[in-house]
């Protein structure tokens, strides 16, 4: 049976989370609100499943050829700009070999230019979210490699932007923008690339690009995130979905998603 209860999260959501008759709460949203859900659920020691924020990395290893590099950049830009950048699993960090950085910048600029606001790129959800995204723009933290875009008069649009030479510890690299803003970071080695990917409080999604599929599992296992797509592998609807670290607790979808909301009982006869 499904019972749909409408209302604000601060009112209805809070009451449902604290109610002793509710055995398990599943929440999708921001990490700060997820922390409030955990705190409220703790009053009745109920289970929680949290799917929270992300700052997912698309990691390009040093063994990729030019064709795969071009695909990696194109797919990463498309993923970062999906839903106007308002996707929790957005690949908002692109980590590439330092010696390929000029090539990547050229590819990213060309890919970004195809996302015309009002045509291929939609608006943000609200004026407040637009103001938040704009707070990341023009900060001078890194080089802007995309030109200004003409924005529609109606709708909460922002210019799709690609930054390069981003400091891994900067706000641009660490905080979830939730808008069409891509940060390109460089790595001196494959080990450095993995370390840079893991330099985040989040761990929801991710991508790995390699010319050696035999080593893909080894590198994917080292990335501290709930999902890693290798060389644009297709989505598996039976695979468990969820995050590490501040990106959540528990799993959704597939057998693990079902197990997450069940309780184990042992009966001895």
CSV table of C-alpha atoms in Angstrom, one decimal:
chain,number,residue,atom,x,y,z
A,1,UNK,CA,0.0,0.0,0.0
A,2,UNK,CA,1.2,3.5,-0.8
A,3,UNK,CA,0.0,6.5,1.1
A,4,UNK,CA,1.0,9.8,-0.5
A,5,UNK,CA,1.3,12.7,2.0
A,6,UNK,CA,2.0,16.1,0.6
A,7,UNK,CA,3.5,19.0,2.4
A,8,UNK,CA,6.8,20.8,3.2
A,9,UNK,CA,9.8,18.8,4.4
A,10,UNK,CA,10.2,21.0,7.5
A,11,UNK,CA,6.6,20.2,8.5
A,12,UNK,CA,5.3,16.9,7.1
A,13,UNK,CA,8.7,15.4,6.5
A,14,UNK,CA,9.9,16.2,10.0
A,15,UNK,CA,6.8,14.6,11.6
A,16,UNK,CA,7.1,11.4,9.5
A,17,UNK,CA,10.8,11.1,10.4
A,18,UNK,CA,10.1,11.5,14.1
A,19,UNK,CA,7.0,9.3,14.2
A,20,UNK,CA,7.5,6.0,16.1
A,21,UNK,CA,5.1,4.2,13.7
A,22,UNK,CA,7.5,4.8,10.8
A,23,UNK,CA,10.1,2.0,10.7
A,24,UNK,CA,12.4,3.4,8.0
A,25,UNK,CA,12.9,6.7,6.2
A,26,UNK,CA,14.4,7.2,2.7
A,27,UNK,CA,15.5,10.7,1.8
A,28,UNK,CA,16.9,12.2,-1.3
A,29,UNK,CA,18.3,15.8,-1.1
A,30,UNK,CA,21.1,17.9,0.2
A,31,UNK,CA,23.7,16.7,2.7
A,32,UNK,CA,22.8,19.3,5.4
A,33,UNK,CA,19.2,18.3,5.3
A,34,UNK,CA,20.2,14.6,5.3
A,35,UNK,CA,22.1,15.3,8.6
A,36,UNK,CA,18.8,16.7,10.0
A,37,UNK,CA,16.9,13.6,8.9
A,38,UNK,CA,19.5,11.3,10.7
A,39,UNK,CA,19.2,13.4,13.9
A,40,UNK,CA,15.4,13.3,13.8
A,41,UNK,CA,15.3,9.5,13.0
A,42,UNK,CA,17.7,8.8,15.9
A,43,UNK,CA,14.9,9.8,18.4
A,44,UNK,CA,13.1,6.5,17.6
A,45,UNK,CA,16.2,4.5,16.4
A,46,UNK,CA,14.8,3.9,13.0
A,47,UNK,CA,16.6,3.0,9.8
A,48,UNK,CA,17.5,5.6,7.2
A,49,UNK,CA,18.5,5.5,3.6
A,50,UNK,CA,20.1,8.8,2.4
A,51,UNK,CA,20.9,9.8,-1.2
A,52,UNK,CA,22.6,13.1,-0.8
A,53,UNK,CA,24.9,15.5,-2.6
A,54,UNK,CA,27.9,14.8,-4.8
A,55,UNK,CA,31.0,16.2,-6.4
A,56,UNK,CA,31.7,13.4,-8.8
A,57,UNK,CA,35.0,13.0,-10.6
A,58,UNK,CA,35.6,11.9,-14.2
A,59,UNK,CA,39.1,10.5,-14.1
A,60,UNK,CA,41.1,10.2,-17.3
A,61,UNK,CA,44.1,7.9,-17.0
A,62,UNK,CA,47.4,8.4,-18.9
A,63,UNK,CA,46.9,5.5,-21.2
A,64,UNK,CA,43.9,6.9,-23.2
A,65,UNK,CA,44.4,7.6,-26.9
A,66,UNK,CA,43.1,10.7,-28.6
A,67,UNK,CA,39.8,9.2,-29.6
A,68,UNK,CA,39.0,8.0,-26.1
A,69,UNK,CA,40.1,11.3,-24.6
A,70,UNK,CA,37.7,13.2,-27.0
A,71,UNK,CA,34.9,10.8,-25.9
A,72,UNK,CA,35.7,11.3,-22.2
A,73,UNK,CA,35.5,15.1,-22.5
A,74,UNK,CA,32.3,15.0,-24.5
A,75,UNK,CA,30.6,12.6,-22.2
A,76,UNK,CA,31.8,14.5,-19.1
A,77,UNK,CA,30.5,17.9,-20.3
A,78,UNK,CA,27.2,16.3,-21.3
A,79,UNK,CA,26.8,14.7,-17.9
A,80,UNK,CA,27.8,17.8,-16.0
A,81,UNK,CA,25.2,19.9,-17.9
A,82,UNK,CA,22.4,17.4,-17.7
A,83,UNK,CA,19.2,19.0,-16.3
A,84,UNK,CA,21.0,22.3,-16.3
A,85,UNK,CA,23.7,20.8,-14.0
A,86,UNK,CA,21.0,20.0,-11.4
A,87,UNK,CA,21.9,16.3,-11.0
A,88,UNK,CA,23.3,14.8,-7.8
A,89,UNK,CA,25.6,12.5,-9.8
A,90,UNK,CA,26.9,15.2,-12.2
A,91,UNK,CA,30.5,14.7,-13.3
A,92,UNK,CA,31.5,18.2,-12.2
A,93,UNK,CA,35.2,17.5,-11.9
A,94,UNK,CA,37.3,16.4,-14.9
A,95,UNK,CA,40.7,15.1,-13.8
A,96,UNK,CA,43.2,14.7,-16.7
A,97,UNK,CA,46.9,14.1,-17.3
A,98,UNK,CA,48.8,17.3,-17.0
A,99,UNK,CA,50.5,16.9,-20.4
A,100,UNK,CA,47.1,16.6,-22.1
A,101,UNK,CA,45.6,19.7,-20.5
A,102,UNK,CA,45.8,22.0,-23.5
A,103,UNK,CA,44.1,19.3,-25.7
A,104,UNK,CA,41.4,18.8,-23.0
A,105,UNK,CA,40.7,22.5,-22.7
A,106,UNK,CA,40.1,22.8,-26.5
A,107,UNK,CA,37.8,19.8,-26.5
A,108,UNK,CA,35.9,21.0,-23.5
A,109,UNK,CA,35.4,24.5,-24.9
A,110,UNK,CA,34.1,23.1,-28.2
A,111,UNK,CA,31.7,20.7,-26.3
A,112,UNK,CA,30.4,23.4,-24.0
A,113,UNK,CA,29.7,25.7,-26.9
A,114,UNK,CA,27.0,23.4,-28.1
A,115,UNK,CA,24.9,23.9,-25.0
A,116,UNK,CA,23.0,27.0,-25.8
A,117,UNK,CA,20.9,28.3,-23.0
A,118,UNK,CA,17.2,28.1,-23.9
A,119,UNK,CA,17.9,25.5,-26.5
A,120,UNK,CA,20.1,22.6,-25.4
A,121,UNK,CA,20.5,23.9,-21.9
A,122,UNK,CA,17.6,24.5,-19.6
A,123,UNK,CA,17.1,26.9,-16.7
A,124,UNK,CA,17.8,26.5,-13.0
A,125,UNK,CA,14.9,25.7,-10.7
A,126,UNK,CA,14.7,29.1,-9.0
A,127,UNK,CA,16.2,32.6,-8.7
A,128,UNK,CA,17.8,31.5,-5.4
A,129,UNK,CA,19.6,28.6,-7.1
A,130,UNK,CA,20.7,30.9,-9.9
A,131,UNK,CA,22.2,33.2,-7.3
A,132,UNK,CA,24.0,30.3,-5.6
A,133,UNK,CA,25.5,29.1,-8.9
A,134,UNK,CA,26.6,32.6,-9.9
A,135,UNK,CA,28.5,32.8,-6.6
A,136,UNK,CA,30.9,30.3,-8.1
A,137,UNK,CA,31.4,32.3,-11.3
A,138,UNK,CA,34.0,35.0,-11.8
A,139,UNK,CA,35.8,34.1,-8.6
A,140,UNK,CA,39.2,34.3,-10.2
A,141,UNK,CA,40.1,30.8,-8.7
A,142,UNK,CA,40.9,29.4,-12.2
A,143,UNK,CA,41.0,30.1,-15.9
A,144,UNK,CA,37.6,30.4,-17.7
A,145,UNK,CA,37.9,28.6,-21.1
A,146,UNK,CA,34.3,29.2,-22.3
A,147,UNK,CA,32.9,32.4,-23.6
A,148,UNK,CA,29.9,34.4,-22.3
A,149,UNK,CA,26.5,33.2,-23.5
A,150,UNK,CA,23.4,35.2,-24.4
A,151,UNK,CA,20.8,34.2,-21.8
A,152,UNK,CA,17.0,34.2,-22.4
A,153,UNK,CA,15.1,37.0,-20.8
A,154,UNK,CA,12.7,34.6,-19.2
A,155,UNK,CA,13.9,31.8,-16.9
A,156,UNK,CA,16.6,31.3,-14.3
A,157,UNK,CA,19.5,30.7,-16.7
A,158,UNK,CA,23.2,30.9,-16.2
A,159,UNK,CA,26.1,30.7,-18.6
A,160,UNK,CA,27.5,27.1,-19.0
A,161,UNK,CA,31.0,27.5,-17.8
A,162,UNK,CA,34.2,25.4,-17.9
A,163,UNK,CA,37.1,26.3,-15.6
A,164,UNK,CA,40.6,24.9,-16.0
A,165,UNK,CA,43.7,24.9,-13.7
A,166,UNK,CA,41.4,24.5,-10.7
A,167,UNK,CA,43.0,24.2,-7.3
A,168,UNK,CA,41.9,20.8,-5.9
A,169,UNK,CA,41.3,22.4,-2.5
A,170,UNK,CA,39.3,25.4,-3.7
A,171,UNK,CA,35.6,25.9,-3.3
A,172,UNK,CA,35.1,25.3,-7.0
A,173,UNK,CA,36.6,21.8,-6.7
A,174,UNK,CA,35.1,20.9,-3.3
A,175,UNK,CA,31.5,22.2,-3.1
A,176,UNK,CA,28.5,21.0,-5.1
A,177,UNK,CA,27.5,23.7,-7.5
A,178,UNK,CA,24.3,22.1,-8.8
A,179,UNK,CA,24.6,24.1,-12.0
A,180,UNK,CA,26.3,23.8,-15.4
A,181,UNK,CA,29.8,24.5,-14.1
A,182,UNK,CA,32.7,22.1,-14.9
A,183,UNK,CA,36.1,22.2,-13.1
A,184,UNK,CA,39.1,20.7,-14.9
A,185,UNK,CA,42.0,19.6,-12.7
A,186,UNK,CA,45.3,18.2,-13.8
A,187,UNK,CA,47.3,15.2,-12.4
A,188,UNK,CA,50.9,14.3,-12.7
A,189,UNK,CA,50.3,10.6,-12.6
A,190,UNK,CA,47.5,8.0,-12.5
A,191,UNK,CA,48.0,7.7,-8.7
A,192,UNK,CA,47.8,11.4,-8.4
A,193,UNK,CA,44.6,11.4,-10.4
A,194,UNK,CA,43.0,8.8,-8.0
A,195,UNK,CA,44.2,10.8,-5.0
A,196,UNK,CA,42.7,14.0,-6.5
A,197,UNK,CA,39.4,12.2,-7.1
A,198,UNK,CA,39.3,11.1,-3.5
A,199,UNK,CA,40.0,14.6,-2.2
A,200,UNK,CA,36.4,15.3,-1.5
A,201,UNK,CA,33.9,14.9,1.3
A,202,UNK,CA,31.5,13.4,-1.3
A,203,UNK,CA,31.4,10.0,-3.0
A,204,UNK,CA,28.3,9.5,-5.0
A,205,UNK,CA,29.1,9.0,-8.7
A,206,UNK,CA,32.2,8.9,-10.9
A,207,UNK,CA,33.7,7.9,-14.2
A,208,UNK,CA,37.0,6.2,-15.2
A,209,UNK,CA,38.6,6.4,-18.6
A,210,UNK,CA,41.3,4.0,-19.5
A,211,UNK,CA,42.8,2.3,-22.6
A,212,UNK,CA,43.5,-0.8,-20.6
A,213,UNK,CA,40.2,-2.5,-19.5
A,214,UNK,CA,42.2,-5.2,-17.7
A,215,UNK,CA,43.2,-2.6,-15.1
A,216,UNK,CA,39.9,-0.8,-14.9
A,217,UNK,CA,38.6,-2.7,-11.8
A,218,UNK,CA,41.8,-2.1,-10.0
A,219,UNK,CA,41.6,1.7,-10.5
A,220,UNK,CA,37.8,1.8,-10.0
A,221,UNK,CA,38.1,0.1,-6.7
A,222,UNK,CA,40.5,2.8,-5.5
A,223,UNK,CA,38.0,5.6,-6.1
A,224,UNK,CA,36.0,6.2,-2.9
A,225,UNK,CA,32.5,6.5,-4.5
A,226,UNK,CA,29.4,4.5,-4.8
A,227,UNK,CA,29.3,4.1,-8.5
A,228,UNK,CA,32.0,4.2,-11.2
A,229,UNK,CA,31.2,4.0,-14.9
A,230,UNK,CA,34.2,2.8,-17.0
A,231,UNK,CA,34.5,4.2,-20.5
A,232,UNK,CA,30.9,5.3,-20.6
A,233,UNK,CA,29.5,1.9,-19.7
A,234,UNK,CA,25.7,1.7,-20.0
A,235,UNK,CA,23.5,2.2,-16.9
A,236,UNK,CA,22.6,-1.1,-15.1
A,237,UNK,CA,19.1,-0.8,-13.6
A,238,UNK,CA,19.9,-3.7,-11.2
A,239,UNK,CA,23.0,-2.2,-9.8
A,240,UNK,CA,22.8,-0.7,-6.3
A,241,UNK,CA,22.8,3.1,-6.1
A,242,UNK,CA,24.1,5.1,-3.2
A,243,UNK,CA,27.1,7.0,-1.9
A,244,UNK,CA,30.1,7.0,0.3
A,245,UNK,CA,31.0,9.6,2.9
A,246,UNK,CA,28.8,12.7,2.9
A,247,UNK,CA,26.9,11.4,-0.1
A,248,UNK,CA,24.7,9.1,1.9
A,249,UNK,CA,23.9,6.0,3.7
A,250,UNK,CA,22.5,2.7,2.3
A,251,UNK,CA,21.6,1.7,-1.2
A,252,UNK,CA,18.6,2.0,-3.6
A,253,UNK,CA,17.7,-0.1,-6.6
A,254,UNK,CA,18.3,-3.8,-7.2
A,255,UNK,CA,18.6,-6.5,-4.5
A,256,UNK,CA,20.7,-4.3,-2.2
A,257,UNK,CA,18.0,-1.6,-2.4
A,258,UNK,CA,15.4,-4.1,-1.2
A,259,UNK,CA,17.6,-5.5,1.5
A,260,UNK,CA,18.3,-2.0,2.8
A,261,UNK,CA,14.7,-1.5,4.0
A,262,UNK,CA,14.2,-5.0,5.4
A,263,UNK,CA,14.9,-6.4,8.9
A,264,UNK,CA,16.5,-9.8,9.6
A,265,UNK,CA,14.7,-12.1,11.9
A,266,UNK,CA,16.1,-15.5,13.2
A,267,UNK,CA,13.6,-18.1,14.3
A,268,UNK,CA,14.7,-21.2,16.1
A,269,UNK,CA,12.2,-24.1,16.3
